[in-house]
């Protein structure tokens, strides 16, 4: 059995997002599933004090969204900011889910994607709890070299849980050897 992709074309809303735009902001309702065709985005949370924390990055092609907001119909806990101009497709989650549920091959592919995301999330949480900032930086630049080249240092610092000044010190120390 093959995946019937035709419904995706029929139901999709296609939009262009510029650098600095948001797919949605923290606190918004976000009932849609997004497909980042190209470009780069970051998942960002803002504390009550206004401090930003980068949760993850998404590089197209990739699905994006808030499972909590789509399935639970509640406000999102983070925003998704476009870091490079992007072509994005979106579908109402319920439409996407109904179509996916009707196709076992499609459902299995979606489950495999979720498994990969959950594994990555577990590994990231483990690194935040157990690794030094220097090790988290090294893991990022060696594990995701293309992202490391494209992402501004301030967002890498936020992602590994340090200030930009602390990241500068880490980079200087690593260069000094």
CSV table of N, CA and C in Angstrom, one decimal:
chain,number,residue,atom,x,y,z
A,1,UNK,N,0.9,-1.2,0.0
A,1,UNK,CA,0.0,0.0,0.0
A,1,UNK,C,0.9,1.2,0.0
A,2,UNK,N,0.5,2.2,-0.8
A,2,UNK,CA,1.3,3.4,-0.9
A,2,UNK,C,0.6,4.6,-0.2
A,3,UNK,N,1.3,5.6,0.1
A,3,UNK,CA,0.7,6.8,0.7
A,3,UNK,C,0.1,7.6,-0.3
A,4,UNK,N,-1.2,8.0,-0.1
A,4,UNK,CA,-1.9,8.9,-1.0
A,4,UNK,C,-1.5,10.4,-0.6
A,5,UNK,N,-0.6,11.0,-1.4
A,5,UNK,CA,-0.2,12.3,-1.1
A,5,UNK,C,-1.1,13.4,-1.6
A,6,UNK,N,-2.1,13.0,-2.5
A,6,UNK,CA,-2.9,14.0,-3.1
A,6,UNK,C,-3.7,14.8,-2.2
A,7,UNK,N,-4.2,14.3,-1.0
A,7,UNK,CA,-4.9,15.1,-0.1
A,7,UNK,C,-4.1,16.2,0.5
A,8,UNK,N,-2.8,15.9,0.6
A,8,UNK,CA,-1.9,17.0,1.2
A,8,UNK,C,-1.9,18.2,0.3
A,9,UNK,N,-1.8,17.9,-1.0
A,9,UNK,CA,-1.8,19.1,-2.0
A,9,UNK,C,-3.1,19.8,-1.9
A,10,UNK,N,-4.2,19.1,-1.8
A,10,UNK,CA,-5.5,19.7,-1.9
A,10,UNK,C,-5.8,20.6,-0.6
A,11,UNK,N,-5.4,20.1,0.5
A,11,UNK,CA,-5.8,20.7,1.8
A,11,UNK,C,-4.7,21.7,2.3
A,12,UNK,N,-3.6,21.7,1.7
A,12,UNK,CA,-2.5,22.6,2.2
A,12,UNK,C,-2.7,24.0,1.9
A,13,UNK,N,-2.3,24.8,2.9
A,13,UNK,CA,-2.2,26.3,2.7
A,13,UNK,C,-0.7,26.5,2.5
A,14,UNK,N,-0.3,27.2,1.4
A,14,UNK,CA,1.1,27.5,1.1
A,14,UNK,C,1.4,28.9,1.4
A,15,UNK,N,2.4,29.2,2.2
A,15,UNK,CA,2.8,30.5,2.6
A,15,UNK,C,4.3,30.7,2.6
A,16,UNK,N,4.7,31.9,2.3
A,16,UNK,CA,6.1,32.3,2.4
A,16,UNK,C,6.3,33.1,3.7
A,17,UNK,N,7.3,32.7,4.4
A,17,UNK,CA,7.7,33.4,5.6
A,17,UNK,C,9.1,34.0,5.5
A,18,UNK,N,9.2,35.2,5.9
A,18,UNK,CA,10.5,35.9,5.9
A,18,UNK,C,11.3,35.7,7.2
A,19,UNK,N,12.6,35.9,7.1
A,19,UNK,CA,13.4,35.8,8.3
A,19,UNK,C,12.8,36.8,9.4
A,20,UNK,N,12.6,36.3,10.6
A,20,UNK,CA,12.1,37.1,11.7
A,20,UNK,C,10.6,36.9,11.9
A,21,UNK,N,9.9,36.3,10.9
A,21,UNK,CA,8.5,36.0,11.1
A,21,UNK,C,8.3,34.8,12.0
A,22,UNK,N,7.1,34.6,12.5
A,22,UNK,CA,6.8,33.5,13.4
A,22,UNK,C,5.7,32.6,12.8
A,23,UNK,N,5.9,31.3,12.8
A,23,UNK,CA,4.8,30.4,12.5
A,23,UNK,C,3.6,30.7,13.5
A,24,UNK,N,4.0,30.7,14.7
A,24,UNK,CA,3.2,31.1,15.8
A,24,UNK,C,4.0,31.6,17.0
A,25,UNK,N,3.4,32.3,17.9
A,25,UNK,CA,4.1,32.8,19.1
A,25,UNK,C,3.7,32.1,20.3
A,26,UNK,N,4.5,32.1,21.3
A,26,UNK,CA,4.2,31.5,22.6
A,26,UNK,C,2.8,32.1,23.1
A,27,UNK,N,1.9,31.2,23.5
A,27,UNK,CA,0.6,31.6,24.0
A,27,UNK,C,-0.5,31.6,22.9
A,28,UNK,N,-0.1,31.5,21.6
A,28,UNK,CA,-1.1,31.5,20.6
A,28,UNK,C,-1.8,30.1,20.5
A,29,UNK,N,-3.0,30.1,19.9
A,29,UNK,CA,-3.6,28.9,19.5
A,29,UNK,C,-2.9,28.5,18.2
A,30,UNK,N,-2.6,27.2,18.1
A,30,UNK,CA,-1.8,26.7,16.9
A,30,UNK,C,-2.4,25.3,16.5
A,31,UNK,N,-3.5,25.3,15.9
A,31,UNK,CA,-4.1,24.0,15.6
A,31,UNK,C,-3.6,23.3,14.3
A,32,UNK,N,-2.6,23.9,13.6
A,32,UNK,CA,-2.2,23.4,12.4
A,32,UNK,C,-0.8,22.7,12.5
A,33,UNK,N,-0.6,21.8,11.6
A,33,UNK,CA,0.7,21.1,11.4
A,33,UNK,C,1.4,21.8,10.3
A,34,UNK,N,2.6,22.1,10.4
A,34,UNK,CA,3.4,22.8,9.4
A,34,UNK,C,4.4,21.9,8.8
A,35,UNK,N,4.7,22.1,7.5
A,35,UNK,CA,5.8,21.5,6.8
A,35,UNK,C,6.7,22.6,6.3
A,36,UNK,N,7.9,22.6,6.9
A,36,UNK,CA,8.9,23.6,6.5
A,36,UNK,C,9.6,23.0,5.3
A,37,UNK,N,9.3,23.5,4.1
A,37,UNK,CA,9.8,22.9,2.9
A,37,UNK,C,11.3,23.2,2.8
A,38,UNK,N,11.7,24.5,3.1
A,38,UNK,CA,13.1,24.9,3.1
A,38,UNK,C,13.3,25.9,4.2
A,39,UNK,N,14.5,26.4,4.3
A,39,UNK,CA,14.7,27.4,5.3
A,39,UNK,C,15.1,26.8,6.7
A,40,UNK,N,15.1,27.6,7.7
A,40,UNK,CA,15.5,27.3,9.0
A,40,UNK,C,14.6,28.0,10.0
A,41,UNK,N,14.3,27.3,11.1
A,41,UNK,CA,13.5,27.9,12.2
A,41,UNK,C,14.0,27.5,13.5
A,42,UNK,N,13.6,28.2,14.6
A,42,UNK,CA,14.0,27.8,15.9
A,42,UNK,C,12.7,27.8,16.8
A,43,UNK,N,12.7,26.8,17.7
A,43,UNK,CA,11.6,26.8,18.7
A,43,UNK,C,12.1,27.6,19.9
A,44,UNK,N,11.4,28.6,20.3
A,44,UNK,CA,11.9,29.5,21.4
A,44,UNK,C,10.8,29.7,22.4
A,45,UNK,N,11.3,29.6,23.7
A,45,UNK,CA,10.4,29.9,24.8
A,45,UNK,C,10.9,31.2,25.5
A,46,UNK,N,10.0,32.0,26.0
A,46,UNK,CA,10.4,33.3,26.6
A,46,UNK,C,9.9,33.2,28.1
A,47,UNK,N,10.8,33.4,29.0
A,47,UNK,CA,10.4,33.4,30.4
A,47,UNK,C,9.6,34.6,30.8
A,48,UNK,N,9.0,34.6,32.0
A,48,UNK,CA,8.2,35.8,32.4
A,48,UNK,C,9.1,37.0,32.5
A,49,UNK,N,10.4,36.8,32.7
A,49,UNK,CA,11.3,37.9,32.8
A,49,UNK,C,11.8,38.4,31.4
A,50,UNK,N,11.4,37.7,30.4
A,50,UNK,CA,11.8,38.1,29.0
A,50,UNK,C,13.0,37.4,28.5
A,51,UNK,N,13.5,36.4,29.2
A,51,UNK,CA,14.7,35.7,28.7
A,51,UNK,C,14.3,34.6,27.7
A,52,UNK,N,15.0,34.6,26.6
A,52,UNK,CA,14.7,33.6,25.6
A,52,UNK,C,15.5,32.4,25.8
A,53,UNK,N,14.9,31.2,25.5
A,53,UNK,CA,15.6,29.9,25.6
A,53,UNK,C,15.2,29.2,24.3
A,54,UNK,N,16.3,28.8,23.5
A,54,UNK,CA,16.1,28.1,22.3
A,54,UNK,C,16.0,26.6,22.6
A,55,UNK,N,14.8,26.1,22.3
A,55,UNK,CA,14.6,24.6,22.6
A,55,UNK,C,15.2,23.7,21.5
A,56,UNK,N,15.0,24.1,20.3
A,56,UNK,CA,15.5,23.3,19.2
A,56,UNK,C,15.5,24.1,17.9
A,57,UNK,N,16.0,23.5,16.9
A,57,UNK,CA,16.1,24.1,15.5
A,57,UNK,C,15.4,23.1,14.6
A,58,UNK,N,14.8,23.7,13.5
A,58,UNK,CA,14.2,22.8,12.5
A,58,UNK,C,14.7,23.3,11.1
A,59,UNK,N,15.3,22.4,10.4
A,59,UNK,CA,15.8,22.8,9.0
A,59,UNK,C,15.0,22.0,8.0
A,60,UNK,N,14.4,22.7,7.0
A,60,UNK,CA,13.6,22.1,6.0
A,60,UNK,C,14.4,21.1,5.2
A,61,UNK,N,13.8,20.1,4.7
A,61,UNK,CA,12.4,19.7,4.8
A,61,UNK,C,12.1,19.0,6.2
A,62,UNK,N,11.1,19.5,6.9
A,62,UNK,CA,10.7,18.9,8.2
A,62,UNK,C,9.3,19.4,8.6
A,63,UNK,N,8.6,18.5,9.3
A,63,UNK,CA,7.4,18.9,10.0
A,63,UNK,C,7.7,19.7,11.2
A,64,UNK,N,6.8,20.6,11.5
A,64,UNK,CA,6.9,21.5,12.7
A,64,UNK,C,5.5,21.8,13.3
A,65,UNK,N,5.5,22.1,14.6
A,65,UNK,CA,4.3,22.4,15.2
A,65,UNK,C,4.3,22.1,16.7
A,66,UNK,N,3.2,22.2,17.3
A,66,UNK,CA,3.1,21.9,18.8
A,66,UNK,C,2.1,20.8,18.9
A,67,UNK,N,2.5,19.6,19.2
A,67,UNK,CA,1.7,18.5,19.5
A,67,UNK,C,0.6,18.8,20.5
A,68,UNK,N,1.1,19.4,21.6
A,68,UNK,CA,0.2,19.8,22.7
A,68,UNK,C,-0.9,20.7,22.2
A,69,UNK,N,-0.6,21.7,21.4
A,69,UNK,CA,-1.6,22.6,20.9
A,69,UNK,C,-2.5,22.0,19.9
A,70,UNK,N,-2.0,21.1,19.0
A,70,UNK,CA,-2.8,20.5,18.0
A,70,UNK,C,-3.8,19.5,18.6
A,71,UNK,N,-3.2,18.6,19.4
A,71,UNK,CA,-4.0,17.5,20.0
A,71,UNK,C,-4.9,17.9,21.2
A,72,UNK,N,-4.3,18.8,22.0
A,72,UNK,CA,-5.0,19.3,23.2
A,72,UNK,C,-5.8,20.5,23.0
A,73,UNK,N,-5.7,21.2,21.8
A,73,UNK,CA,-6.4,22.4,21.6
A,73,UNK,C,-6.2,23.4,22.7
A,74,UNK,N,-4.9,23.7,23.0
A,74,UNK,CA,-4.6,24.7,24.0
A,74,UNK,C,-3.5,25.5,23.5
A,75,UNK,N,-3.2,26.6,24.2
A,75,UNK,CA,-2.1,27.5,23.7
A,75,UNK,C,-0.7,26.9,23.7
A,76,UNK,N,0.1,27.3,22.8
A,76,UNK,CA,1.4,26.7,22.7
A,76,UNK,C,2.3,27.3,23.8
A,77,UNK,N,3.3,26.5,24.2
A,77,UNK,CA,4.3,26.9,25.2
A,77,UNK,C,5.5,27.5,24.7
A,78,UNK,N,5.6,27.6,23.4
A,78,UNK,CA,6.8,28.2,22.7
A,78,UNK,C,6.4,28.8,21.4
A,79,UNK,N,7.3,29.5,20.8
A,79,UNK,CA,7.0,30.0,19.4
A,79,UNK,C,8.0,29.4,18.5
A,80,UNK,N,7.6,29.5,17.2
A,80,UNK,CA,8.5,29.0,16.1
A,80,UNK,C,8.9,30.2,15.3
A,81,UNK,N,10.1,30.6,15.4
A,81,UNK,CA,10.6,31.8,14.6
A,81,UNK,C,11.4,31.3,13.4
A,82,UNK,N,11.1,32.0,12.3
A,82,UNK,CA,11.8,31.7,11.0
A,82,UNK,C,13.1,32.4,11.0
A,83,UNK,N,14.2,31.7,10.8
A,83,UNK,CA,15.6,32.2,10.8
A,83,UNK,C,16.1,32.5,9.4
A,84,UNK,N,15.5,31.8,8.4
A,84,UNK,CA,15.9,32.0,7.0
A,84,UNK,C,14.5,32.0,6.3
A,85,UNK,N,14.4,32.8,5.2
A,85,UNK,CA,13.2,32.8,4.4
A,85,UNK,C,12.8,31.3,4.1
A,86,UNK,N,11.5,31.1,4.2
A,86,UNK,CA,11.0,29.7,4.1
A,86,UNK,C,9.7,29.6,3.4
A,87,UNK,N,9.5,28.5,2.6
A,87,UNK,CA,8.2,28.1,2.1
A,87,UNK,C,7.7,27.1,3.0
A,88,UNK,N,6.4,27.4,3.5
A,88,UNK,CA,5.8,26.5,4.5
A,88,UNK,C,4.4,26.1,4.1
A,89,UNK,N,4.1,24.9,4.2
A,89,UNK,CA,2.8,24.3,4.0
A,89,UNK,C,2.1,24.1,5.3
A,90,UNK,N,0.8,24.2,5.4
A,90,UNK,CA,0.2,23.9,6.7
A,90,UNK,C,-1.2,23.3,6.4
A,91,UNK,N,-1.6,22.4,7.4
A,91,UNK,CA,-2.8,21.7,7.3
A,91,UNK,C,-3.5,21.8,8.7
A,92,UNK,N,-4.8,21.9,8.8
A,92,UNK,CA,-5.5,21.8,10.1
A,92,UNK,C,-5.2,20.4,10.6
A,93,UNK,N,-4.7,20.3,11.9
A,93,UNK,CA,-4.3,19.0,12.4
A,93,UNK,C,-5.4,17.9,12.3
A,94,UNK,N,-6.6,18.2,12.5
A,94,UNK,CA,-7.7,17.2,12.4
A,94,UNK,C,-7.8,16.6,11.0
A,95,UNK,N,-7.7,17.5,10.0
A,95,UNK,CA,-7.8,17.0,8.6
A,95,UNK,C,-6.6,16.1,8.3
A,96,UNK,N,-5.4,16.5,8.7
A,96,UNK,CA,-4.2,15.7,8.5
A,96,UNK,C,-4.3,14.4,9.3
A,97,UNK,N,-4.7,14.4,10.5
A,97,UNK,CA,-4.8,13.2,11.3
A,97,UNK,C,-5.8,12.2,10.8
A,98,UNK,N,-6.9,12.7,10.3
A,98,UNK,CA,-7.9,11.8,9.7
A,98,UNK,C,-7.4,11.1,8.5
A,99,UNK,N,-6.8,11.9,7.6
A,99,UNK,CA,-6.2,11.3,6.4
A,99,UNK,C,-5.1,10.3,6.7
A,100,UNK,N,-4.2,10.7,7.7
A,100,UNK,CA,-3.1,9.8,8.0
A,100,UNK,C,-3.6,8.5,8.7
A,101,UNK,N,-4.7,8.6,9.5
A,101,UNK,CA,-5.2,7.5,10.2
A,101,UNK,C,-5.8,6.5,9.2
A,102,UNK,N,-6.2,6.9,8.1
A,102,UNK,CA,-6.8,6.1,7.0
A,102,UNK,C,-5.8,5.3,6.2
A,103,UNK,N,-4.6,5.6,6.4
A,103,UNK,CA,-3.5,5.0,5.6
A,103,UNK,C,-2.4,4.4,6.5
A,104,UNK,N,-2.4,3.1,6.7
A,104,UNK,CA,-1.4,2.5,7.6
A,104,UNK,C,0.0,2.8,7.3
A,105,UNK,N,0.4,2.9,6.0
A,105,UNK,CA,1.8,3.2,5.6
A,105,UNK,C,2.1,4.6,6.1
A,106,UNK,N,1.2,5.6,5.8
A,106,UNK,CA,1.4,7.0,6.2
A,106,UNK,C,1.5,7.1,7.8
A,107,UNK,N,0.6,6.4,8.4
A,107,UNK,CA,0.6,6.4,9.9
A,107,UNK,C,2.0,5.8,10.4
A,108,UNK,N,2.5,4.8,9.9
A,108,UNK,CA,3.7,4.2,10.3
A,108,UNK,C,4.9,5.2,10.1
A,109,UNK,N,4.9,5.8,8.9
A,109,UNK,CA,5.9,6.8,8.6
A,109,UNK,C,5.9,8.0,9.7
A,110,UNK,N,4.7,8.4,10.0
A,110,UNK,CA,4.6,9.4,11.0
A,110,UNK,C,5.0,9.0,12.4
A,111,UNK,N,4.7,7.7,12.8
A,111,UNK,CA,5.2,7.2,14.0
A,111,UNK,C,6.7,7.1,14.1
A,112,UNK,N,7.3,6.7,13.0
A,112,UNK,CA,8.8,6.7,12.9
A,112,UNK,C,9.4,8.0,13.1
A,113,UNK,N,8.8,9.0,12.5
A,113,UNK,CA,9.3,10.4,12.6
A,113,UNK,C,9.1,10.8,14.1
A,114,UNK,N,8.0,10.5,14.7
A,114,UNK,CA,7.8,10.9,16.1
A,114,UNK,C,8.8,10.2,17.0
A,115,UNK,N,9.1,8.9,16.7
A,115,UNK,CA,10.1,8.2,17.5
A,115,UNK,C,11.5,8.9,17.4
A,116,UNK,N,11.9,9.3,16.2
A,116,UNK,CA,13.1,10.0,16.1
A,116,UNK,C,13.2,11.3,16.8
A,117,UNK,N,12.0,12.0,16.8
A,117,UNK,CA,12.0,13.3,17.6
A,117,UNK,C,12.1,13.0,19.1
A,118,UNK,N,11.4,12.0,19.5
A,118,UNK,CA,11.4,11.7,21.0
A,118,UNK,C,12.8,11.3,21.4
A,119,UNK,N,13.5,10.5,20.6
A,119,UNK,CA,14.8,10.1,20.9
A,119,UNK,C,15.7,11.3,21.0
A,120,UNK,N,15.6,12.2,20.0
A,120,UNK,CA,16.4,13.4,20.1
A,120,UNK,C,16.1,14.3,21.3
A,121,UNK,N,14.9,14.3,21.7
A,121,UNK,CA,14.5,15.1,22.9
A,121,UNK,C,15.1,14.5,24.1
A,122,UNK,N,15.0,13.1,24.2
A,122,UNK,CA,15.6,12.5,25.4
A,122,UNK,C,17.1,12.7,25.5
A,123,UNK,N,17.8,12.6,24.3
A,123,UNK,CA,19.2,12.9,24.3
A,123,UNK,C,19.5,14.3,24.7
A,124,UNK,N,18.8,15.2,24.2
A,124,UNK,CA,19.0,16.7,24.6
A,124,UNK,C,18.8,16.9,26.1
A,125,UNK,N,17.7,16.4,26.6
A,125,UNK,CA,17.5,16.5,28.1
A,125,UNK,C,18.6,15.9,28.9
A,126,UNK,N,19.1,14.7,28.4
A,126,UNK,CA,20.2,14.1,29.1
A,126,UNK,C,21.4,15.0,29.1
A,127,UNK,N,21.7,15.5,27.9
A,127,UNK,CA,22.9,16.4,27.8
A,127,UNK,C,22.8,17.6,28.7
A,128,UNK,N,21.6,18.2,28.7
A,128,UNK,CA,21.4,19.4,29.6
A,128,UNK,C,21.7,19.1,31.0
A,129,UNK,N,21.3,17.9,31.4
A,129,UNK,CA,21.4,17.5,32.8
A,129,UNK,C,22.8,17.0,33.2
A,130,UNK,N,23.5,16.4,32.2
A,130,UNK,CA,24.8,15.7,32.6
A,130,UNK,C,26.0,16.3,32.0
A,131,UNK,N,25.9,17.0,30.9
A,131,UNK,CA,27.1,17.5,30.2
A,131,UNK,C,27.5,18.9,30.5
A,132,UNK,N,28.8,19.2,30.4
A,132,UNK,CA,29.2,20.6,30.6
A,132,UNK,C,28.7,21.4,29.4
A,133,UNK,N,28.8,22.7,29.6
A,133,UNK,CA,28.4,23.6,28.5
A,133,UNK,C,29.4,23.4,27.3
A,134,UNK,N,30.6,23.2,27.6
A,134,UNK,CA,31.6,23.0,26.6
A,134,UNK,C,31.3,21.7,25.8
A,135,UNK,N,30.9,20.7,26.5
A,135,UNK,CA,30.6,19.4,25.9
A,135,UNK,C,29.3,19.6,25.0
A,136,UNK,N,28.3,20.3,25.5
A,136,UNK,CA,27.1,20.5,24.7
A,136,UNK,C,27.4,21.3,23.5
A,137,UNK,N,28.3,22.3,23.5
A,137,UNK,CA,28.7,23.0,22.4
A,137,UNK,C,29.4,22.1,21.4
A,138,UNK,N,30.4,21.3,21.8
A,138,UNK,CA,31.1,20.4,21.0
A,138,UNK,C,30.1,19.4,20.3
A,139,UNK,N,29.2,18.9,21.1
A,139,UNK,CA,28.2,17.9,20.6
A,139,UNK,C,27.4,18.6,19.5
A,140,UNK,N,27.0,19.9,19.7
A,140,UNK,CA,26.2,20.6,18.7
A,140,UNK,C,27.0,20.8,17.4
A,141,UNK,N,28.2,21.3,17.5
A,141,UNK,CA,29.0,21.6,16.2
A,141,UNK,C,29.5,20.4,15.5
A,142,UNK,N,29.7,19.3,16.2
A,142,UNK,CA,30.1,18.1,15.6
A,142,UNK,C,28.9,17.3,15.1
A,143,UNK,N,27.8,17.3,15.8
A,143,UNK,CA,26.7,16.5,15.5
A,143,UNK,C,25.8,17.2,14.4
A,144,UNK,N,25.9,18.5,14.3
A,144,UNK,CA,25.0,19.3,13.4
A,144,UNK,C,25.9,20.4,12.8
A,145,UNK,N,26.9,20.0,12.0
A,145,UNK,CA,27.8,21.0,11.5
A,145,UNK,C,27.1,22.0,10.6
A,146,UNK,N,26.2,21.6,9.8
A,146,UNK,CA,25.5,22.5,8.8
A,146,UNK,C,24.7,23.6,9.6
A,147,UNK,N,24.0,23.1,10.7
A,147,UNK,CA,23.3,24.1,11.5
A,147,UNK,C,24.3,25.0,12.2
A,148,UNK,N,25.4,24.5,12.7
A,148,UNK,CA,26.4,25.3,13.4
A,148,UNK,C,26.9,26.4,12.5
A,149,UNK,N,27.0,26.2,11.2
A,149,UNK,CA,27.5,27.2,10.3
A,149,UNK,C,26.4,28.3,10.0
A,150,UNK,N,25.1,27.9,10.1
A,150,UNK,CA,24.0,28.8,9.7
A,150,UNK,C,23.4,29.6,10.8
A,151,UNK,N,23.6,29.2,12.0
A,151,UNK,CA,22.9,29.8,13.2
A,151,UNK,C,23.8,30.8,13.9
A,152,UNK,N,23.2,32.0,14.1
A,152,UNK,CA,24.0,33.0,14.9
A,152,UNK,C,24.4,32.5,16.3
A,153,UNK,N,25.6,32.9,16.7
A,153,UNK,CA,26.1,32.4,18.0
A,153,UNK,C,25.2,32.6,19.2
A,154,UNK,N,24.5,33.8,19.2
A,154,UNK,CA,23.6,34.0,20.3
A,154,UNK,C,22.5,33.0,20.5
A,155,UNK,N,22.1,32.4,19.4
A,155,UNK,CA,21.0,31.3,19.4
A,155,UNK,C,21.7,30.0,19.8
A,156,UNK,N,22.9,29.8,19.4
A,156,UNK,CA,23.6,28.5,19.8
A,156,UNK,C,23.8,28.6,21.3
A,157,UNK,N,24.2,29.8,21.8
A,157,UNK,CA,24.4,30.0,23.2
A,157,UNK,C,23.1,29.6,24.0
A,158,UNK,N,22.0,30.2,23.5
A,158,UNK,CA,20.7,30.0,24.1
A,158,UNK,C,20.3,28.5,24.1
A,159,UNK,N,20.7,27.8,23.0
A,159,UNK,CA,20.4,26.4,22.8
A,159,UNK,C,21.1,25.5,23.8
A,160,UNK,N,22.4,25.9,24.0
A,160,UNK,CA,23.2,25.0,24.9
A,160,UNK,C,23.1,25.5,26.4
A,161,UNK,N,22.3,26.6,26.6
A,161,UNK,CA,22.0,27.0,28.0
A,161,UNK,C,23.1,27.9,28.6
A,162,UNK,N,23.7,28.7,27.8
A,162,UNK,CA,24.7,29.7,28.4
A,162,UNK,C,24.5,31.0,27.8
A,163,UNK,N,25.1,32.0,28.3
A,163,UNK,CA,25.0,33.4,27.7
A,163,UNK,C,26.0,33.5,26.5
A,164,UNK,N,25.8,34.4,25.7
A,164,UNK,CA,26.7,34.6,24.5
A,164,UNK,C,28.1,34.9,25.0
A,165,UNK,N,28.3,35.6,26.1
A,165,UNK,CA,29.7,35.8,26.7
A,165,UNK,C,30.3,34.5,27.1
A,166,UNK,N,29.5,33.6,27.7
A,166,UNK,CA,30.1,32.3,28.2
A,166,UNK,C,30.4,31.5,26.9
A,167,UNK,N,29.6,31.5,25.9
A,167,UNK,CA,29.9,30.8,24.7
A,167,UNK,C,31.2,31.3,24.0
A,168,UNK,N,31.4,32.6,24.0
A,168,UNK,CA,32.6,33.2,23.5
A,168,UNK,C,33.8,32.7,24.2
A,169,UNK,N,33.7,32.6,25.5
A,169,UNK,CA,34.8,32.1,26.4
A,169,UNK,C,35.1,30.6,26.0
A,170,UNK,N,34.0,29.8,25.9
A,170,UNK,CA,34.2,28.4,25.5
A,170,UNK,C,34.9,28.3,24.2
A,171,UNK,N,34.5,29.1,23.2
A,171,UNK,CA,35.1,29.0,21.9
A,171,UNK,C,36.6,29.4,21.9
A,172,UNK,N,36.8,30.5,22.7
A,172,UNK,CA,38.2,30.9,22.8
A,172,UNK,C,39.1,29.9,23.5
A,173,UNK,N,38.6,29.2,24.5
A,173,UNK,CA,39.3,28.2,25.2
A,173,UNK,C,39.6,27.0,24.3
A,174,UNK,N,38.6,26.6,23.5
A,174,UNK,CA,38.8,25.5,22.5
A,174,UNK,C,39.8,25.9,21.4
A,175,UNK,N,39.8,27.1,21.0
A,175,UNK,CA,40.8,27.5,20.0
A,175,UNK,C,42.2,27.5,20.5
A,176,UNK,N,42.3,27.9,21.8
A,176,UNK,CA,43.6,28.0,22.4
A,176,UNK,C,44.2,26.5,22.6
A,177,UNK,N,43.3,25.6,22.7
A,177,UNK,CA,43.6,24.2,22.7
A,177,UNK,C,44.0,23.7,24.1
